[in-house]
Short mmCIF file of N, CA, C and O and ligand atoms in Angstrom, two decimals:
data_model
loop_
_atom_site.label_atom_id
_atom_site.label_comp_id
_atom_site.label_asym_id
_atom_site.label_seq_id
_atom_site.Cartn_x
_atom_site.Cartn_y
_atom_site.Cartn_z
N UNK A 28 -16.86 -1.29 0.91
CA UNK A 28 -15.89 -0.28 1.29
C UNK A 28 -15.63 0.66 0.13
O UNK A 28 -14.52 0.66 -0.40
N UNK A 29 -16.55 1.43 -0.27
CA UNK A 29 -16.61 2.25 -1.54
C UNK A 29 -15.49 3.27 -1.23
O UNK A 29 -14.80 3.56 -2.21
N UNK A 30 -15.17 3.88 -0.04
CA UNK A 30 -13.92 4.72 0.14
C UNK A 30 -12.89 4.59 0.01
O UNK A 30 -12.12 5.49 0.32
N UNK A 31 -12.40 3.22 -0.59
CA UNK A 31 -10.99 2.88 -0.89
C UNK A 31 -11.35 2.50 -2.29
O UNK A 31 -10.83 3.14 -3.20
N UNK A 32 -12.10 1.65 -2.54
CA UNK A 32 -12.11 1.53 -4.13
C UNK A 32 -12.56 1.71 -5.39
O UNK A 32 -12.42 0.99 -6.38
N UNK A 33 -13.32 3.15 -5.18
CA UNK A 33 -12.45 4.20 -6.22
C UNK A 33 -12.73 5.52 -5.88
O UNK A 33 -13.65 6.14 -5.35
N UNK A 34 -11.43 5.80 -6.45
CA UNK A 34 -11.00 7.63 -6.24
C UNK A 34 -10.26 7.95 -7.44
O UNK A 34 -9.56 7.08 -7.96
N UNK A 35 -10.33 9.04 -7.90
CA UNK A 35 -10.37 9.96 -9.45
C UNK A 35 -9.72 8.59 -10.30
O UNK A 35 -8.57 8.28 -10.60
N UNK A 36 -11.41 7.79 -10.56
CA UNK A 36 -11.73 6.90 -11.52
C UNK A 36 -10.41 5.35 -11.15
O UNK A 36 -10.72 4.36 -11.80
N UNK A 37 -9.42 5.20 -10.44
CA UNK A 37 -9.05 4.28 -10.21
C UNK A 37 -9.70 3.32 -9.46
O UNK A 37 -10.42 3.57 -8.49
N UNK A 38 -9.39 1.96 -10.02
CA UNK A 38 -10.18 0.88 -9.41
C UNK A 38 -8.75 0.35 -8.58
O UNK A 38 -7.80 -0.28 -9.05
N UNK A 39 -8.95 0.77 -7.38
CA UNK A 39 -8.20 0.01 -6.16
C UNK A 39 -7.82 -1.14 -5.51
O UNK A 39 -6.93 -1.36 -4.69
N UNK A 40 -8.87 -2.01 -6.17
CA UNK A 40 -8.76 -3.55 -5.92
C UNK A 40 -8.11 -3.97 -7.05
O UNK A 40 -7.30 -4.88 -6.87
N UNK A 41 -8.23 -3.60 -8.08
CA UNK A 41 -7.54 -3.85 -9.13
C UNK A 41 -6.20 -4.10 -9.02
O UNK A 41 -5.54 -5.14 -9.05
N UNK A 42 -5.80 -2.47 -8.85
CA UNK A 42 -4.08 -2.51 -8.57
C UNK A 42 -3.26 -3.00 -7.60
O UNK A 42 -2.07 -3.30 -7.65
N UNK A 43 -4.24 -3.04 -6.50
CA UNK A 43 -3.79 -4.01 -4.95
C UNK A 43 -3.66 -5.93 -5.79
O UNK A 43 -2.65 -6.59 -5.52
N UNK A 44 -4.31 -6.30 -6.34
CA UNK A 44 -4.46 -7.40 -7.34
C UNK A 44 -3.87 -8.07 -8.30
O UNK A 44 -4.14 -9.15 -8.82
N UNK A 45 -2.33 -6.67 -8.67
CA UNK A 45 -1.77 -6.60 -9.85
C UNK A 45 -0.61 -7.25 -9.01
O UNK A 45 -0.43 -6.87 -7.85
N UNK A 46 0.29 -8.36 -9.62
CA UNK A 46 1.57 -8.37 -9.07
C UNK A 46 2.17 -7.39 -8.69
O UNK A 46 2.97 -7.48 -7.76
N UNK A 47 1.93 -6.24 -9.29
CA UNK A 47 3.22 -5.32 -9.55
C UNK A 47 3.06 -4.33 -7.75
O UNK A 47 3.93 -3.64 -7.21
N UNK A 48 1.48 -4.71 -7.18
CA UNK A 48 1.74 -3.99 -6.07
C UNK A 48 2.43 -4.70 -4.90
O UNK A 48 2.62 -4.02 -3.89
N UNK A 49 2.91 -6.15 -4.90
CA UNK A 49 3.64 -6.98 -4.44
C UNK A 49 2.87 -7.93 -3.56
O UNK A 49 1.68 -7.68 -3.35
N UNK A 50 3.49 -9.15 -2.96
CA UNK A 50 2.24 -10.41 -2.62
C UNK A 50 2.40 -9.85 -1.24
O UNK A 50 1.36 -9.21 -1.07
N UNK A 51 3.23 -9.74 -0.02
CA UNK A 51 2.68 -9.39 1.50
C UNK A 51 2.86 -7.70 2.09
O UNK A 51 3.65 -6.84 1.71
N UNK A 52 1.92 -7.65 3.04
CA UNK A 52 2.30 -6.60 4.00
C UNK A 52 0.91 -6.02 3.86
O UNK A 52 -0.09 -6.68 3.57
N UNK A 53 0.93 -4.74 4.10
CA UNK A 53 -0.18 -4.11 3.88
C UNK A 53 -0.34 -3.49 2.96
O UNK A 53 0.66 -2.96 2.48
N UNK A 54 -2.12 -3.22 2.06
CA UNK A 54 -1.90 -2.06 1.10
C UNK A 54 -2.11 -0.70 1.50
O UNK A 54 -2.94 -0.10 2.19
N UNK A 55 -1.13 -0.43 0.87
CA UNK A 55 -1.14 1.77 1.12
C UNK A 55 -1.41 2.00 -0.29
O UNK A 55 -1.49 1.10 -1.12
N UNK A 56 -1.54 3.05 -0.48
CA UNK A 56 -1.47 4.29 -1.50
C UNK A 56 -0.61 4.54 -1.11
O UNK A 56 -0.35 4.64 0.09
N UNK A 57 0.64 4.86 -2.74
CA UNK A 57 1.76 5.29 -2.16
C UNK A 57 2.37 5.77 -3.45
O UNK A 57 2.31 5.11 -4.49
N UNK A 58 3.16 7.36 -3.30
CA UNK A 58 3.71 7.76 -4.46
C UNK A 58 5.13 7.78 -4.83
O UNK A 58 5.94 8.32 -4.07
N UNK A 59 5.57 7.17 -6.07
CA UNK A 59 7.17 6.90 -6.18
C UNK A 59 7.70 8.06 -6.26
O UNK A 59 7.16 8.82 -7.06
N UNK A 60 8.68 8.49 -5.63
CA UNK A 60 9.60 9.65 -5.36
C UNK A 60 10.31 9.86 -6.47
O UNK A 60 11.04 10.84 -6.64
N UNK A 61 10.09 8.74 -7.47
CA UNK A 61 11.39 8.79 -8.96
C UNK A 61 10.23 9.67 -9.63
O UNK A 61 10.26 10.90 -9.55
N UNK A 62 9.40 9.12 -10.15
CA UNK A 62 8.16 9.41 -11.15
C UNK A 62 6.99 10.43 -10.72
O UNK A 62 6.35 11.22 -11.41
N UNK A 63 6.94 10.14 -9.38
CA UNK A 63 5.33 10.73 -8.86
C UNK A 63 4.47 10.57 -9.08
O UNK A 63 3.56 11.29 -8.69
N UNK A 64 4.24 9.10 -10.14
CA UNK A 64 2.90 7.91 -9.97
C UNK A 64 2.82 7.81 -8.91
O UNK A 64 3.75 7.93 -8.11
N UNK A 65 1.00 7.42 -8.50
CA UNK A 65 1.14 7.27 -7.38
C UNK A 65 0.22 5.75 -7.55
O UNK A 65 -0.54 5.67 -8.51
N UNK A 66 0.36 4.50 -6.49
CA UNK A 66 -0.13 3.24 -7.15
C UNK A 66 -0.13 2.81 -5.53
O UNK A 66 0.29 3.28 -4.48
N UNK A 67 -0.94 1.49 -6.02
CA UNK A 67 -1.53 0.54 -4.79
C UNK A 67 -0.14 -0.37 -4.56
O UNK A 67 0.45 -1.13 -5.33
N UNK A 68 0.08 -0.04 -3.40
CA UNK A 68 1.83 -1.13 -3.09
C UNK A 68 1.58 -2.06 -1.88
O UNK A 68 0.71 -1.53 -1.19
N UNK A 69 1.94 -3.05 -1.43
CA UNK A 69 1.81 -3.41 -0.10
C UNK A 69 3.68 -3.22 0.58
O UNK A 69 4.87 -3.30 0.27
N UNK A 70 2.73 -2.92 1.67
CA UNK A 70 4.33 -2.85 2.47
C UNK A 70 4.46 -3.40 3.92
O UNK A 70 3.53 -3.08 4.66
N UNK A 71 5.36 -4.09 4.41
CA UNK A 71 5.22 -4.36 5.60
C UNK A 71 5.26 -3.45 6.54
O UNK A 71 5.85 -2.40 6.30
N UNK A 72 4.65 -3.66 7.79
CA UNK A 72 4.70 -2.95 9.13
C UNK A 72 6.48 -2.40 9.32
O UNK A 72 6.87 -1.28 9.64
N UNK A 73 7.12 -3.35 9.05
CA UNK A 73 8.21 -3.39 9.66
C UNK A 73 9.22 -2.49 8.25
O UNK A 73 10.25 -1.87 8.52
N UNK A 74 8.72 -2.58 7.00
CA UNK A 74 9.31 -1.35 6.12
C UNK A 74 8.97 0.09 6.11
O UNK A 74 9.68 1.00 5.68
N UNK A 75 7.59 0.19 6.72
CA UNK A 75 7.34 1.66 7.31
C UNK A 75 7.75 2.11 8.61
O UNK A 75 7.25 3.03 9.25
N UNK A 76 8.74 1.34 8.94
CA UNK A 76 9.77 1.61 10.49
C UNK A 76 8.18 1.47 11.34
O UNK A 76 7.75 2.56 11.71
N UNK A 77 7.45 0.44 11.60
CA UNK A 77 6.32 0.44 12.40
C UNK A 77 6.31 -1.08 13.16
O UNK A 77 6.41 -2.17 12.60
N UNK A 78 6.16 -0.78 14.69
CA UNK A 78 5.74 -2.07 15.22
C UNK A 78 5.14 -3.29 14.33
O UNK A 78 4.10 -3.23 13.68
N UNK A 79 6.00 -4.39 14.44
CA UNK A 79 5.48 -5.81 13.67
C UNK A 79 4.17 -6.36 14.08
O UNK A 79 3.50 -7.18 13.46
N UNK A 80 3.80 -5.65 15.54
CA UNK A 80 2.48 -6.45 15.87
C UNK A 80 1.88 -4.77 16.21
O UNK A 80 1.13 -4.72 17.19
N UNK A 81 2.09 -3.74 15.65
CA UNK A 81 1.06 -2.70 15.47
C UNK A 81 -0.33 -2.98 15.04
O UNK A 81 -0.30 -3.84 14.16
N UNK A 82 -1.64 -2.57 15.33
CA UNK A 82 -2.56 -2.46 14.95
C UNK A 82 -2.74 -2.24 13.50
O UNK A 82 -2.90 -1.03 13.59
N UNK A 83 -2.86 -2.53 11.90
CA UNK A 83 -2.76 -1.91 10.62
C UNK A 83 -3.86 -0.93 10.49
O UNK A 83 -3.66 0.10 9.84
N UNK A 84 -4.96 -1.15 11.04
CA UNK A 84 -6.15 -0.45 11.05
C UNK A 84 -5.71 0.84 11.57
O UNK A 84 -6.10 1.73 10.82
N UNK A 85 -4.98 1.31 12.67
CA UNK A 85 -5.01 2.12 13.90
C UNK A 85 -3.82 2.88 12.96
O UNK A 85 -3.69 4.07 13.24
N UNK A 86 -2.98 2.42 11.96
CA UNK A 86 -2.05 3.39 11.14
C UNK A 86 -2.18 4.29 10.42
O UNK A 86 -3.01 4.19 9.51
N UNK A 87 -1.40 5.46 10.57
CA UNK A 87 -1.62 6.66 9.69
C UNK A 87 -0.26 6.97 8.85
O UNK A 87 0.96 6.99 9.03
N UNK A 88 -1.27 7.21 7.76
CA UNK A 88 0.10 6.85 6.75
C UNK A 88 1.17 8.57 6.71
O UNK A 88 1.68 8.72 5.60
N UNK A 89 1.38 9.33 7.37
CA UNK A 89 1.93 10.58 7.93
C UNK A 89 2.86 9.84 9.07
O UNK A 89 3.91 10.43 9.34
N UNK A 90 2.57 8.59 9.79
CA UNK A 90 3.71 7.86 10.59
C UNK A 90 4.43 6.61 10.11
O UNK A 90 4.88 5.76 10.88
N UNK A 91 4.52 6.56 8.80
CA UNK A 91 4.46 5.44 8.24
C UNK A 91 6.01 6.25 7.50
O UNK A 91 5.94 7.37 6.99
N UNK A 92 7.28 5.47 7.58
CA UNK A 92 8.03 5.86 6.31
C UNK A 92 8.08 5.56 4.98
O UNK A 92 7.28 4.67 4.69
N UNK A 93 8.76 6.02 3.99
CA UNK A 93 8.99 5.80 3.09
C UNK A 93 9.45 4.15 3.01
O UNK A 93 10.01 3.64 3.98
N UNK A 94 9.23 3.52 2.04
CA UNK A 94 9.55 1.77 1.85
C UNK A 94 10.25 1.72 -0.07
O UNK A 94 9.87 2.37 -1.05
N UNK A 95 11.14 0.87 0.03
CA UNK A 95 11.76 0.31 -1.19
C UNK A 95 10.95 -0.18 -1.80
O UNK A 95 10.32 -1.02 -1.15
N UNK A 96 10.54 -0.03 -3.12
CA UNK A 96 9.36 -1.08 -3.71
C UNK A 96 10.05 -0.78 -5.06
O UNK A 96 10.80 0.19 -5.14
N UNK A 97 9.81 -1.71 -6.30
CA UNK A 97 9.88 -1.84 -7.94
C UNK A 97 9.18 -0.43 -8.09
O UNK A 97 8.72 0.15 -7.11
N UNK A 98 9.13 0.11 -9.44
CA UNK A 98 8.34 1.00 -9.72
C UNK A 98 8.27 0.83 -11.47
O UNK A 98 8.88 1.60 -12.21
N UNK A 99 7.56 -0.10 -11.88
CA UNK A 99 7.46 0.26 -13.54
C UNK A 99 7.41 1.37 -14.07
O UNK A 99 8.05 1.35 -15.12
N UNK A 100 7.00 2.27 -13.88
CA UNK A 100 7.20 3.36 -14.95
C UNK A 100 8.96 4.09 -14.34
O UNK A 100 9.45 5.00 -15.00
N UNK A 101 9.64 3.61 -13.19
CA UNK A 101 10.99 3.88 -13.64
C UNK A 101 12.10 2.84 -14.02
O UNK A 101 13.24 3.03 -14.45
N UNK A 102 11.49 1.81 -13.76
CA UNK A 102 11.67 0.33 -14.08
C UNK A 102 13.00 0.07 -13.15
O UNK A 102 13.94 -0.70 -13.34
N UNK A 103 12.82 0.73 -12.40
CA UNK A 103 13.94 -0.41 -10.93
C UNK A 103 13.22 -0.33 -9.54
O UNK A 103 12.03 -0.02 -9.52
N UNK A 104 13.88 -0.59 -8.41
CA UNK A 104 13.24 0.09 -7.28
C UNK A 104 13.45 0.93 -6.99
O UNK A 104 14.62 1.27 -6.83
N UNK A 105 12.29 1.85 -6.72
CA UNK A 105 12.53 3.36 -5.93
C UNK A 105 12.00 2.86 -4.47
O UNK A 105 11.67 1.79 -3.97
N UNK A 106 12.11 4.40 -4.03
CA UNK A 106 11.37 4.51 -2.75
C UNK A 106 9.74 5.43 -3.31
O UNK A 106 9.33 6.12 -4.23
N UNK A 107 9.26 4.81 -1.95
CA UNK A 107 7.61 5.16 -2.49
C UNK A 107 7.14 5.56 -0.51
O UNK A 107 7.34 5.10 0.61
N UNK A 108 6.39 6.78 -1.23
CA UNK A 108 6.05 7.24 0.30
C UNK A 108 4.49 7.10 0.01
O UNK A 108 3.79 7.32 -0.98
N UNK A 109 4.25 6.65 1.30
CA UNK A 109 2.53 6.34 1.98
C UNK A 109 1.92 7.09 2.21
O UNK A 109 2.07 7.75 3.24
N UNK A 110 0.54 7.42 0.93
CA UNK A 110 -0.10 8.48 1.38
C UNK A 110 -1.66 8.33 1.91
O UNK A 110 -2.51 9.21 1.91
N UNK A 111 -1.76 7.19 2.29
CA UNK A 111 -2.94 6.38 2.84
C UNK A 111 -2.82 5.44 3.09
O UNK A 111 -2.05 4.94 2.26
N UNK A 112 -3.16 4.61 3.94
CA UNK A 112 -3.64 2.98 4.21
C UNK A 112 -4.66 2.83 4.28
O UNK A 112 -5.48 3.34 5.04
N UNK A 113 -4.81 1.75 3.13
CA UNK A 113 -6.06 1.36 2.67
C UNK A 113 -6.89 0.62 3.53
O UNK A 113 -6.73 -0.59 3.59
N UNK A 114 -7.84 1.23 4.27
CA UNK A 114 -7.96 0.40 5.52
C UNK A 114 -9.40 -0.09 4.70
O UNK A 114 -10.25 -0.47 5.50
N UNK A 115 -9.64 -0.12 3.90
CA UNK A 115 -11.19 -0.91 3.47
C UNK A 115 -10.73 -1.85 2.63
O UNK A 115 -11.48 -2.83 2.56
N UNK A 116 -9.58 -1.91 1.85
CA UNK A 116 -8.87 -2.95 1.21
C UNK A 116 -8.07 -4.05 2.25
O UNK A 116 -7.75 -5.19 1.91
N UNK A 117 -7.88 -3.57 3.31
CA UNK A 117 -7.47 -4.49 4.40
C UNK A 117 -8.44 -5.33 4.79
O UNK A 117 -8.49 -6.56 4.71
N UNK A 118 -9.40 -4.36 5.31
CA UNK A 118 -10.80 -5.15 6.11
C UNK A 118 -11.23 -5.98 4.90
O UNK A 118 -11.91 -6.94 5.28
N UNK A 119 -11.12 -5.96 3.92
CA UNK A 119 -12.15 -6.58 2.78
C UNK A 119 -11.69 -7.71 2.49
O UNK A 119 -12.34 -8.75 2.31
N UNK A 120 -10.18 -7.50 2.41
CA UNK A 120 -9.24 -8.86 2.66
C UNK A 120 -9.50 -10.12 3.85
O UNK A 120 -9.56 -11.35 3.72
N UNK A 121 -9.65 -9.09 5.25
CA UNK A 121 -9.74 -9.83 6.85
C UNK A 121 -11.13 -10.84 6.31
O UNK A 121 -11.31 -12.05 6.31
N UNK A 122 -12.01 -9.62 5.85
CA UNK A 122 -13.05 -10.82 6.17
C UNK A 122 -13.36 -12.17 4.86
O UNK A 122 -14.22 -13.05 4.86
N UNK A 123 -12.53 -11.94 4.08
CA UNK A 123 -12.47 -13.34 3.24
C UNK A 123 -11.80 -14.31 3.34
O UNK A 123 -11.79 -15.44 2.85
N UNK A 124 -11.16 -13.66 4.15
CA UNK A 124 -9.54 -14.77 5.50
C UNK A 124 -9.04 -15.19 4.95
O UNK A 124 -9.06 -16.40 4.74
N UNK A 125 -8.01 -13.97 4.20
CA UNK A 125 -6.98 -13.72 3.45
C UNK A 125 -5.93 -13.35 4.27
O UNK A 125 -4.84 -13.06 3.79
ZN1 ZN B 3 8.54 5.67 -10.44
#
């Protein structure tokens, strides 16, 4: 799934990998509204105001809200808006049956 993991030189599995993008939900690309880093976060269905048994694949991150997450470089939680779902970091996950 080379289309999710990497884009201008970030390694995507990496940061999906890092505690800091958090242990459940899904991964998005998503940019903190404090800072305007933008980093690999997971978020649940149900923090992007989205059906709990929605499709994750079938999501577009333009219907997806904004979600509460930590943000190290402002070092509390911000809000962080979804500017992709990583749908090849998902699938890559599904099929190691994760
Ligand atoms: Zn920030």
């Amino acid at each position: 799934m080379s289309v999710d993991t990497d884009r201008d030189g970030r390694d995507l599995e990496a940061e999906l990998a890092n505690p800091a993008a958090g242990k459940f939900g899904i991964p998005v690309d998503a940019v903190c509204v404090g800072c305007g880093r933008t980093r690999v976060k997971r978020a649940s269905l149900e923090e992007m105001d989205q059906h709990p048994r929605a499709d994750p694949t079938a999501l577009k991150a333009s219907d997806c809200t904004s979600f509460k997450h930590v943000c190290y470089g402002c070092q509390s939680a911000t809000w962080w808006n979804p500017v992709t779902v990583l749908i090849g970091l998902l699938e890559s996950e599904r099929d190691r049956g994760e």
